[in-house]
CSV table of C-alpha atoms in Angstrom, one decimal:
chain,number,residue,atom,x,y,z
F,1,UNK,CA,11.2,-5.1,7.1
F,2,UNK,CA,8.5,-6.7,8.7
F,3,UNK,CA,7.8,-10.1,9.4
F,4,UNK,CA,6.9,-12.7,6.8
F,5,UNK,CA,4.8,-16.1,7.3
F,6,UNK,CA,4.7,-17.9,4.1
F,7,UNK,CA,1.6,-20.1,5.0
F,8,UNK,CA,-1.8,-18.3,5.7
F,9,UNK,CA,-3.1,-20.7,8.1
F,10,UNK,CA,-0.6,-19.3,10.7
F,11,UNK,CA,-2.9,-16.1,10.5
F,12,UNK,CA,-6.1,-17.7,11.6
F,13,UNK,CA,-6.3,-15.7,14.7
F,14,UNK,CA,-7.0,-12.0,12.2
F,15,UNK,CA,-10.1,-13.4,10.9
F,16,UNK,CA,-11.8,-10.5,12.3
F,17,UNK,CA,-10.0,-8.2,9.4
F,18,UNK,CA,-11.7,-7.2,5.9
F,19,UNK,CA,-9.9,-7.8,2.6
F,20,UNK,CA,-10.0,-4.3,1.5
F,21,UNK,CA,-9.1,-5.0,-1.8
F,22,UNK,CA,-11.6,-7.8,-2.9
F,23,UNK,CA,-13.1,-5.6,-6.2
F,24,UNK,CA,-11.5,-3.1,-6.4
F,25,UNK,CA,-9.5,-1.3,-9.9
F,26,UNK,CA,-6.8,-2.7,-10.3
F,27,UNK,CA,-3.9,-2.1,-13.1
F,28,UNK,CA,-1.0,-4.5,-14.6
F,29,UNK,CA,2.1,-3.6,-16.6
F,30,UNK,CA,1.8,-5.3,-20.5
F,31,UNK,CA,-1.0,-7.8,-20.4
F,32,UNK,CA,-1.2,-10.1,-22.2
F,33,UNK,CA,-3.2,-10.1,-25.3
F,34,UNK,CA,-5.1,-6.7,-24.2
F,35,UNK,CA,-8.7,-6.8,-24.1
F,36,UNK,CA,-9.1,-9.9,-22.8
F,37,UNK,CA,-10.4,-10.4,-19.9
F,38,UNK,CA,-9.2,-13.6,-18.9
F,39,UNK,CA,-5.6,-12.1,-18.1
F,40,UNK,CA,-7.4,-8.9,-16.9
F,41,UNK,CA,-5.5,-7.2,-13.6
F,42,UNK,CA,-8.9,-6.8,-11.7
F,43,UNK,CA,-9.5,-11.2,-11.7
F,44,UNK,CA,-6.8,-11.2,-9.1
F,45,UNK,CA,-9.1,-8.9,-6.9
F,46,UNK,CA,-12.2,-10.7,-7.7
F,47,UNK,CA,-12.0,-13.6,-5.3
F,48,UNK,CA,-12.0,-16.1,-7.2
F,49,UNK,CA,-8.6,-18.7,-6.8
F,50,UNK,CA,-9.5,-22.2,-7.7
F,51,UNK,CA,-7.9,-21.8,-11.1
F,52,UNK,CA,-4.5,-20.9,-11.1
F,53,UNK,CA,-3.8,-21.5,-14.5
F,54,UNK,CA,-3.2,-19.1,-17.7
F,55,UNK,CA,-6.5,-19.6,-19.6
F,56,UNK,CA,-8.7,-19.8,-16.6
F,57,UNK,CA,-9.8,-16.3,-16.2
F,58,UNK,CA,-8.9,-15.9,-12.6
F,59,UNK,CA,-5.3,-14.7,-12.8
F,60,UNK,CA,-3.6,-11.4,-14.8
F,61,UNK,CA,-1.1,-12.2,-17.3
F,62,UNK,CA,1.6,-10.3,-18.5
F,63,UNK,CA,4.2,-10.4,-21.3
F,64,UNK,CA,7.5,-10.8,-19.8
F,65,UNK,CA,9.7,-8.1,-20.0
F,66,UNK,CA,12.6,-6.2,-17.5
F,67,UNK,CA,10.1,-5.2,-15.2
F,68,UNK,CA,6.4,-6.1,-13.9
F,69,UNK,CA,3.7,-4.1,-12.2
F,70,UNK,CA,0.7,-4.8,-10.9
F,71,UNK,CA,-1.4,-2.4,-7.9
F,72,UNK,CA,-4.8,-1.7,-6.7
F,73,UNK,CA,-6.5,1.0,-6.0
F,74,UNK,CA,-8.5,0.3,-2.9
F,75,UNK,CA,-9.6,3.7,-3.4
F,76,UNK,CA,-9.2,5.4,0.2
F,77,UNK,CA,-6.5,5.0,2.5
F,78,UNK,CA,-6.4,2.1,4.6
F,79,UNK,CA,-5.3,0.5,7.7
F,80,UNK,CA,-3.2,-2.7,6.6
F,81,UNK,CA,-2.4,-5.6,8.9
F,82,UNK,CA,-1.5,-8.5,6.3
F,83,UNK,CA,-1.2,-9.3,2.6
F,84,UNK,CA,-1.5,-12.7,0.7
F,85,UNK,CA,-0.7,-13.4,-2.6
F,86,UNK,CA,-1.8,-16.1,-4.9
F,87,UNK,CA,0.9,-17.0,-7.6
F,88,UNK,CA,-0.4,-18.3,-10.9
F,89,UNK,CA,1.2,-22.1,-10.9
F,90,UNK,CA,-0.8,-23.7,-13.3
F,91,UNK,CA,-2.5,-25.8,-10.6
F,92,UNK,CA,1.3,-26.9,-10.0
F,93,UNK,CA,3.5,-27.0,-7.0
F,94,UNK,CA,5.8,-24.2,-7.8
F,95,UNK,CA,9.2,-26.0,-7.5
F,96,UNK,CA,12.2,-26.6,-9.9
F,97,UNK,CA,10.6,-28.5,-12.3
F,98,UNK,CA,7.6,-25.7,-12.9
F,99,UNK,CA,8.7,-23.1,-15.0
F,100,UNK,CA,6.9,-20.4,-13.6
F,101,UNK,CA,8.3,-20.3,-10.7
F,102,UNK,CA,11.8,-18.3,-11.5
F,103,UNK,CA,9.7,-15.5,-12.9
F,104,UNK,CA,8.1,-14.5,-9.1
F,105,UNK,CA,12.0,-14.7,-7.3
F,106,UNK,CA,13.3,-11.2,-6.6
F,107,UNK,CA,9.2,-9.5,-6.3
F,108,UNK,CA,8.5,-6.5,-4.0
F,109,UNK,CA,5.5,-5.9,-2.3
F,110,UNK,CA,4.9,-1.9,-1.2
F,111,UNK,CA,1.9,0.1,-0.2
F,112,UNK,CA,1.2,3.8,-1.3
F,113,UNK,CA,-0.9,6.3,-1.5
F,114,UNK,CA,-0.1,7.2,-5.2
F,115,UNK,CA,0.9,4.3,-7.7
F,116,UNK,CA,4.4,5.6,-7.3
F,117,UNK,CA,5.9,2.6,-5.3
F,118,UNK,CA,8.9,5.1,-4.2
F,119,UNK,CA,6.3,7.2,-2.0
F,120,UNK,CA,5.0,4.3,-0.4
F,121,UNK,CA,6.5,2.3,2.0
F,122,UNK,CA,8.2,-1.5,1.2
F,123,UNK,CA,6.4,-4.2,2.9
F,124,UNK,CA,8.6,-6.9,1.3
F,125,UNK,CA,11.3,-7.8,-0.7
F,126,UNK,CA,12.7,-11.0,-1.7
F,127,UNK,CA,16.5,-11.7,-1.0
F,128,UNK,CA,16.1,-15.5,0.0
F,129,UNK,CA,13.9,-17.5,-1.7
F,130,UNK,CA,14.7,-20.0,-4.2
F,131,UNK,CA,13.9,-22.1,-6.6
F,132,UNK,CA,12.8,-25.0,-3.9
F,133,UNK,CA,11.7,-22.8,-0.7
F,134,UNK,CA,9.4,-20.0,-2.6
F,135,UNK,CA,5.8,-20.8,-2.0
F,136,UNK,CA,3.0,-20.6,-3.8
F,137,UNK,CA,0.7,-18.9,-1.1
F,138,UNK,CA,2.7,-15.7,-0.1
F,139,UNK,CA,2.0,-13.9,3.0
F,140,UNK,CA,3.4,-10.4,4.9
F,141,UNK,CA,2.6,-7.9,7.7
F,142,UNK,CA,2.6,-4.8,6.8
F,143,UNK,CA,1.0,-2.9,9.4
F,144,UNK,CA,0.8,1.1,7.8
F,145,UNK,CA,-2.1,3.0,6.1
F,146,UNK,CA,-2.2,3.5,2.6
F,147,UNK,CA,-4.4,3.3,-0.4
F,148,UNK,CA,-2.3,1.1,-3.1
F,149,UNK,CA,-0.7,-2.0,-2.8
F,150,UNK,CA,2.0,-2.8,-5.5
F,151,UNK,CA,3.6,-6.1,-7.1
F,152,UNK,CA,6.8,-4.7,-8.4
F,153,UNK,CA,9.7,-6.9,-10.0
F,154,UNK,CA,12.5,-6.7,-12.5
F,155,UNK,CA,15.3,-8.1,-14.3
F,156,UNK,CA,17.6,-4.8,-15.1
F,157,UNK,CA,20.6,-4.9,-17.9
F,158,UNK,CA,24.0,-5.3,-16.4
F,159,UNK,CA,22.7,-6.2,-13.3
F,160,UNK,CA,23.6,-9.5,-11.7
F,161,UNK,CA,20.8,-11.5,-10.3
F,162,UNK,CA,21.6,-15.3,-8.4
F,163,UNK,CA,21.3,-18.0,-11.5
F,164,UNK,CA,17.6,-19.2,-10.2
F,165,UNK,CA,16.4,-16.0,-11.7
F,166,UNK,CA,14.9,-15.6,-14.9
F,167,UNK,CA,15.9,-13.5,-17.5
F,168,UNK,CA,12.2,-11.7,-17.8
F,169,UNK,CA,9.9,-11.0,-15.4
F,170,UNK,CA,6.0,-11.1,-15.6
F,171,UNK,CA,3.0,-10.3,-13.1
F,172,UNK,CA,1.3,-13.3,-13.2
F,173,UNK,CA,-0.8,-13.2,-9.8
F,174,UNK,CA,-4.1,-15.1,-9.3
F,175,UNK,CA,-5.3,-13.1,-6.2
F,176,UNK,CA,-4.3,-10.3,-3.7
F,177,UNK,CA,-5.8,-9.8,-0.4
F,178,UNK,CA,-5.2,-6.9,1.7
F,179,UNK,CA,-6.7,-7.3,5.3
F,180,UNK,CA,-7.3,-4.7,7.4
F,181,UNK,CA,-9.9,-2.2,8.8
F,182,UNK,CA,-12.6,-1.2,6.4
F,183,UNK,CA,-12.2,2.5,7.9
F,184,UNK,CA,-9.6,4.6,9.5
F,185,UNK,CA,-9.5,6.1,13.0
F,186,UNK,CA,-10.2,2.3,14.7
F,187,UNK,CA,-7.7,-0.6,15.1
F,188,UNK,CA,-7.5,-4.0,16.9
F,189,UNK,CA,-8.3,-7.3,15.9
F,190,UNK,CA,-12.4,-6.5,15.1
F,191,UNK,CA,-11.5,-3.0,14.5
F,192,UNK,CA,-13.9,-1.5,17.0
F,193,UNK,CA,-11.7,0.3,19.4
F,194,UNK,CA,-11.3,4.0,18.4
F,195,UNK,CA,-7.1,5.3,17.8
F,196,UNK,CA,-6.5,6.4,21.8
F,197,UNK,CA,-5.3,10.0,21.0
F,198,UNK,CA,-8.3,12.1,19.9
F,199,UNK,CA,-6.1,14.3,17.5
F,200,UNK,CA,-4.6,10.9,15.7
F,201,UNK,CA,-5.9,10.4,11.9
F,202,UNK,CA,-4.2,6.8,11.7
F,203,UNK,CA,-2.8,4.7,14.3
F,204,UNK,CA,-1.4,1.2,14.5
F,205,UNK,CA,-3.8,-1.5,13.2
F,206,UNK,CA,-2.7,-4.1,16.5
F,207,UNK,CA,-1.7,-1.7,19.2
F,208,UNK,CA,-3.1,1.9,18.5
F,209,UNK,CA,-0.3,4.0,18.3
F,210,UNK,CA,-0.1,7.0,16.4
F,211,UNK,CA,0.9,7.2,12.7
F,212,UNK,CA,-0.2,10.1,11.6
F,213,UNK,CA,-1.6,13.0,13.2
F,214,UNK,CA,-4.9,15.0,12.3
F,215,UNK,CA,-4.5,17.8,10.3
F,216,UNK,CA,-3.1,21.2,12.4
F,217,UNK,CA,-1.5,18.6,14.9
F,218,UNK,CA,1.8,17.2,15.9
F,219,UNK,CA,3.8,15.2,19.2
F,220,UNK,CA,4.1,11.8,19.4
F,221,UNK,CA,0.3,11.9,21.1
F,222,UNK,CA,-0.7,14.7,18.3
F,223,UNK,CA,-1.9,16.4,21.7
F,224,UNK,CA,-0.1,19.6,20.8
F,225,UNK,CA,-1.2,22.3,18.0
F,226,UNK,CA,1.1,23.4,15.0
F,227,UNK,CA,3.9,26.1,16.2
F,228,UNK,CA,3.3,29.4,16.0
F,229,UNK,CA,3.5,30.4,12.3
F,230,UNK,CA,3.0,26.5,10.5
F,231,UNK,CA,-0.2,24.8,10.2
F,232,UNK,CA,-1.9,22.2,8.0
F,233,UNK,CA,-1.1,17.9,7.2
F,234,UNK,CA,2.1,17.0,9.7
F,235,UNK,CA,2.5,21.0,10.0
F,236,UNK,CA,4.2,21.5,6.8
F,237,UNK,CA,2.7,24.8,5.6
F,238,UNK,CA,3.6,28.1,6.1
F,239,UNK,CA,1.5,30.9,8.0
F,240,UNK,CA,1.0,34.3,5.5
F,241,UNK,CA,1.4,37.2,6.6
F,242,UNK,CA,-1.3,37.4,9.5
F,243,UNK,CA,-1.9,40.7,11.6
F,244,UNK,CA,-1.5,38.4,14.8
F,245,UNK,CA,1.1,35.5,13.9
F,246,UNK,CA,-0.7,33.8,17.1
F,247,UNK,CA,-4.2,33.9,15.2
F,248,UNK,CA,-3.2,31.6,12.7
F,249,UNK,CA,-5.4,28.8,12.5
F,250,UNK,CA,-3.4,25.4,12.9
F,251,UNK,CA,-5.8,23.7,10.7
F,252,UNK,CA,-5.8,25.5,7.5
F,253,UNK,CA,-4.0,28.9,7.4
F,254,UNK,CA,-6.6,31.2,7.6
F,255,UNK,CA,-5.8,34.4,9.5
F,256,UNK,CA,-8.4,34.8,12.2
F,257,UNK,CA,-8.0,38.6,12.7
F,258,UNK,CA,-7.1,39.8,9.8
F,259,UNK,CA,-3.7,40.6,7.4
F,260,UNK,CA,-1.4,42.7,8.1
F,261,UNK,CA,-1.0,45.8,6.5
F,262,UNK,CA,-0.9,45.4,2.8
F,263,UNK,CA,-1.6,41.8,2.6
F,264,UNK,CA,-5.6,40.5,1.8
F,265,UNK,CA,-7.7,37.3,1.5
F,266,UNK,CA,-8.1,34.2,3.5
F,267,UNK,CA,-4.7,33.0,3.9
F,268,UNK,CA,-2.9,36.5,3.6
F,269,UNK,CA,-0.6,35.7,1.0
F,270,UNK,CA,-1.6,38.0,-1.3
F,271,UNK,CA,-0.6,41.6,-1.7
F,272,UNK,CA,-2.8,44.8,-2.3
């Protein structure tokens, strides 16, 4: 779990990151009244957060049901250092006495590369807040690379949840902002300095260490090539059947000399 700052001022010094989100598709779990575009998902990727009401056309609405979903698609992989959120209030302060507010406790925040929230990683969850202390600004680091980020909550049958809680759940946001670098391979706080190990594909967005390694490479410094026989993304695939097991290429498979007897095409696999 990473750290969380519930106020966005305190984050005045990452100015130099890009809101990689700000237009981009975005999706919500049952809108409300479909078609209409002022509860649309994309208005809370538009920019646009003066109005944080139902009818204003800046925020998605849902119906409420056991469990809420909203992502987007920011359409390449990313390098994240912070997310804010923007709960709809109706240009209230969340509290006790606005209603709203027991439908956000309990949310999860994850980023993905796939819209399946269980392949990503979770940025946040909410154990803590209440009724009183939830605010209506959110904000969390969540320094890793991915393409989605995901507003995930739910209210599930037979399970107990702390009496603040309601007994539906909706995703009614009025703006996300993902900040981070607009391209990979680069991190600090304009992210101009290149990832410090040539063979990395995505490093830390504050300090530069390796994530994940180029393709064909592997070490904590990705300065070392695939084992004999495995190649390919984090070295996962398997070598055919190569004449020379050492002339396998470490980036896609391909069997530089040749198959071995009774084997043919690129990769070797397949027999004659």
């Amino acid at each position: 779990m990473y750290a969380v700052f519930v106020c966005i001022g305190v984050f005045a010094f990452v100015n130099g990151y890009v809101n990689v989100a700000l237009n981009k598709p975005a999706y919500q779990q049952y809108q409300y009244q479909p078609g209409d575009d002022r509860y649309d998902a994309n208005n809370v990727v538009d920019g646009r957060k003066s109005d944080l009401s139902r009818d204003g056309g800046q925020c998605a609405v849902s119906y409420g049901k056991q469990t809420a979903t909203w992502w987007v698609n920011m359409t390449t992989i990313h390098s994240i250092h912070h997310i804010t959120i923007y709960f709809r209030t109706n240009n209230k302060p969340l509290g006790p006495s606005n209603y709203l507010t027991k439908y956000v406790l309990g949310f999860s925040v994850y980023v993905s590369n796939t819209t399946d929230k269980l392949q990503g990683t979770l940025c946040y969850k909410d154990d803590n807040f209440t009724l009183d202390t939830i605010p209506a600004v959110f904000t969390t680091a969540c320094p890793v690379h991915g393409q989605y980020v995901i507003f995930y909550n739910e209210r599930r049958p037979g399970t107990i949840y702390p009496g603040d809680y309601s007994k539906y759940v909706f995703s009614d946001l009025c703006e996300v902002e993902v900040y981070g670098c607009p391209t990979t391979g680069y991190f600090g706080f304009n992210c101009s300095v290149p990832c410090p190990d040539v063979n990395c594909q995505y490093c830390h967005i504050e300090t530069g260490t390796c994530h994940v390694c180029k393709t064909g490479y592997r070490s904590y410094r990705c300065e070392l090539a695939c084992d004999k026989g495995s190649y390919g993304s984090q070295c996962k695939e398997i070598c055919g059947h190569c004449r020379d097991t050492d002339q396998c290429s470490n980036i896609n498979g391909t069997c530089l000399t040749g198959c071995d007897a009774g084997y043919q095409g690129n990769l070797c696999r397949t027999g004659e």
